[in-house]
């Protein structure tokens, strides 16, 4: 005859079997428990399995053989049940806990690195924008100085025109020579004025180089911004994938924990059944130990996986910060680059008239050289020379060649080049150039 039937135990075995079927393939944990052998053991103990393949007969030998076979099978199966499931569960949970913590740590590190990269690029763009803005402000100072020099030039030109009128009215060579000397002195002032532009031109060149460097640096910053966005997106994707893997692993651990608890309950029932049967009582202690091992493993996996899942979800949830940073970064960078472009536009608007003005002063230099040559030629024609000292004082000297009276008569009829010199055209080219003051 068979062993006594335990319907509650059979129900537990069925429940555990169902849970085991839900486990993903290839789950980790180092479990030493063999579910199939456990079910076989349970079915033997609760009498649902006939070891000889049929029901027990009335023959005493058959009964004795069945009992002996049952004992041998039970002991053989118990030898395969080790008390290492709780240890395997602890190692599994510990491993998953470490992986979950690493995920959260990676997410926080990724967010910090992303924030640092974003701050650096924004700072670089702001720095270059400041360079361009400051250069434009410095250019305004150059504008003011150029405007002042234009005003000085205009005043000198007016004085030259006044002297030209006096020259046209002069009668004697002496009067003409004196006036020509004054014009030569004024021409010297123009030469000095134009010569002082060298420093302003150097300032404009330095400012232009700074702006050019800023534009180059911005192109580098743009490239870095693209890299940061791409790397940030790839890092988020990687961490999401890692998080998904950890969710699967910890969910598997949780299912295994429930399974362990069911198995523990089944072993407990088996132990109780064995202890109440004289033929299997010797297996009861080992069954009790196995039951405790499975129950402990179940509790460890169930509670540990729940805590680990919360950590994993925190890590995955933290990726929203990374995504938000990237989204804000794209908007902020776009705004910063627009501001930089605006600053460069203001610079271009300001620098064009400055360059034109400086170029015009170069034309004034050429015209002034023509004026000075005309004055020198006219003085020579009249028989005079003029010298201008460092203070701007003009000294006109008559050349002594022994033919004074005859020269005076001839010189009074000479047509002077200086009288015909177009002062406005040659020395005042700024009519169309407006310099902000």
PDB file of N, CA and C in Angstrom, residues 159 181-182 184-190 192 387-395:
ATOM      1  N   UNK A 159      41.086 126.952 -42.829  1.00  0.00           N
ATOM      2  CA  UNK A 159      42.179 127.938 -42.731  1.00  0.00           C
ATOM      3  C   UNK A 159      42.958 128.011 -44.038  1.00  0.00           C
ATOM      4  N   UNK A 181      53.856 130.546 -47.028  1.00  0.00           N
ATOM      5  CA  UNK A 181      54.502 130.003 -45.831  1.00  0.00           C
ATOM      6  C   UNK A 181      53.471 129.553 -44.801  1.00  0.00           C
ATOM      7  N   UNK A 182      52.395 130.353 -44.667  1.00  0.00           N
ATOM      8  CA  UNK A 182      51.327 129.974 -43.730  1.00  0.00           C
ATOM      9  C   UNK A 182      50.632 128.680 -44.185  1.00  0.00           C
ATOM     10  N   UNK A 184      51.987 126.388 -45.992  1.00  0.00           N
ATOM     11  CA  UNK A 184      52.908 125.275 -45.757  1.00  0.00           C
ATOM     12  C   UNK A 184      52.885 124.839 -44.298  1.00  0.00           C
ATOM     13  N   UNK A 185      52.741 125.794 -43.412  1.00  0.00           N
ATOM     14  CA  UNK A 185      52.623 125.453 -41.987  1.00  0.00           C
ATOM     15  C   UNK A 185      51.365 124.642 -41.713  1.00  0.00           C
ATOM     16  N   UNK A 186      50.255 125.043 -42.337  1.00  0.00           N
ATOM     17  CA  UNK A 186      49.001 124.299 -42.178  1.00  0.00           C
ATOM     18  C   UNK A 186      49.117 122.893 -42.769  1.00  0.00           C
ATOM     19  N   UNK A 187      49.851 122.798 -43.895  1.00  0.00           N
ATOM     20  CA  UNK A 187      50.085 121.476 -44.487  1.00  0.00           C
ATOM     21  C   UNK A 187      50.872 120.585 -43.529  1.00  0.00           C
ATOM     22  N   UNK A 188      51.786 121.192 -42.809  1.00  0.00           N
ATOM     23  CA  UNK A 188      52.547 120.439 -41.810  1.00  0.00           C
ATOM     24  C   UNK A 188      51.647 119.911 -40.697  1.00  0.00           C
ATOM     25  N   UNK A 189      50.652 120.714 -40.317  1.00  0.00           N
ATOM     26  CA  UNK A 189      49.699 120.258 -39.298  1.00  0.00           C
ATOM     27  C   UNK A 189      48.892 119.051 -39.783  1.00  0.00           C
ATOM     28  N   UNK A 190      48.545 119.075 -41.070  1.00  0.00           N
ATOM     29  CA  UNK A 190      47.824 117.926 -41.635  1.00  0.00           C
ATOM     30  C   UNK A 190      48.707 116.683 -41.616  1.00  0.00           C
ATOM     31  N   UNK A 192      51.077 115.980 -39.556  1.00  0.00           N
ATOM     32  CA  UNK A 192      51.140 115.506 -38.164  1.00  0.00           C
ATOM     33  C   UNK A 192      49.842 114.800 -37.765  1.00  0.00           C
ATOM     34  N   UNK A 387      60.432 127.654 -43.949  1.00  0.00           N
ATOM     35  CA  UNK A 387      60.731 126.582 -43.002  1.00  0.00           C
ATOM     36  C   UNK A 387      59.753 126.661 -41.828  1.00  0.00           C
ATOM     37  N   UNK A 388      59.340 125.481 -41.377  1.00  0.00           N
ATOM     38  CA  UNK A 388      58.407 125.407 -40.255  1.00  0.00           C
ATOM     39  C   UNK A 388      59.132 124.716 -39.105  1.00  0.00           C
ATOM     40  N   UNK A 389      59.221 125.395 -37.961  1.00  0.00           N
ATOM     41  CA  UNK A 389      59.933 124.785 -36.830  1.00  0.00           C
ATOM     42  C   UNK A 389      59.000 123.849 -36.046  1.00  0.00           C
ATOM     43  N   UNK A 390      59.527 123.255 -34.956  1.00  0.00           N
ATOM     44  CA  UNK A 390      58.764 122.268 -34.186  1.00  0.00           C
ATOM     45  C   UNK A 390      57.514 122.843 -33.548  1.00  0.00           C
ATOM     46  N   UNK A 391      57.537 124.134 -33.274  1.00  0.00           N
ATOM     47  CA  UNK A 391      56.376 124.770 -32.646  1.00  0.00           C
ATOM     48  C   UNK A 391      55.338 125.199 -33.665  1.00  0.00           C
ATOM     49  N   UNK A 392      55.652 125.016 -34.978  1.00  0.00           N
ATOM     50  CA  UNK A 392      54.702 125.387 -36.017  1.00  0.00           C
ATOM     51  C   UNK A 392      54.931 126.791 -36.560  1.00  0.00           C
ATOM     52  N   UNK A 393      55.940 127.498 -36.058  1.00  0.00           N
ATOM     53  CA  UNK A 393      56.238 128.833 -36.557  1.00  0.00           C
ATOM     54  C   UNK A 393      56.871 128.738 -37.943  1.00  0.00           C
ATOM     55  N   UNK A 394      56.427 129.631 -38.856  1.00  0.00           N
ATOM     56  CA  UNK A 394      56.900 129.611 -40.243  1.00  0.00           C
ATOM     57  C   UNK A 394      57.872 130.774 -40.464  1.00  0.00           C
ATOM     58  N   UNK A 395      58.994 130.433 -41.066  1.00  0.00           N
ATOM     59  CA  UNK A 395      59.991 131.458 -41.415  1.00  0.00           C
ATOM     60  C   UNK A 395      60.171 131.458 -42.928  1.00  0.00           C
TER      61      UNK A 395
END
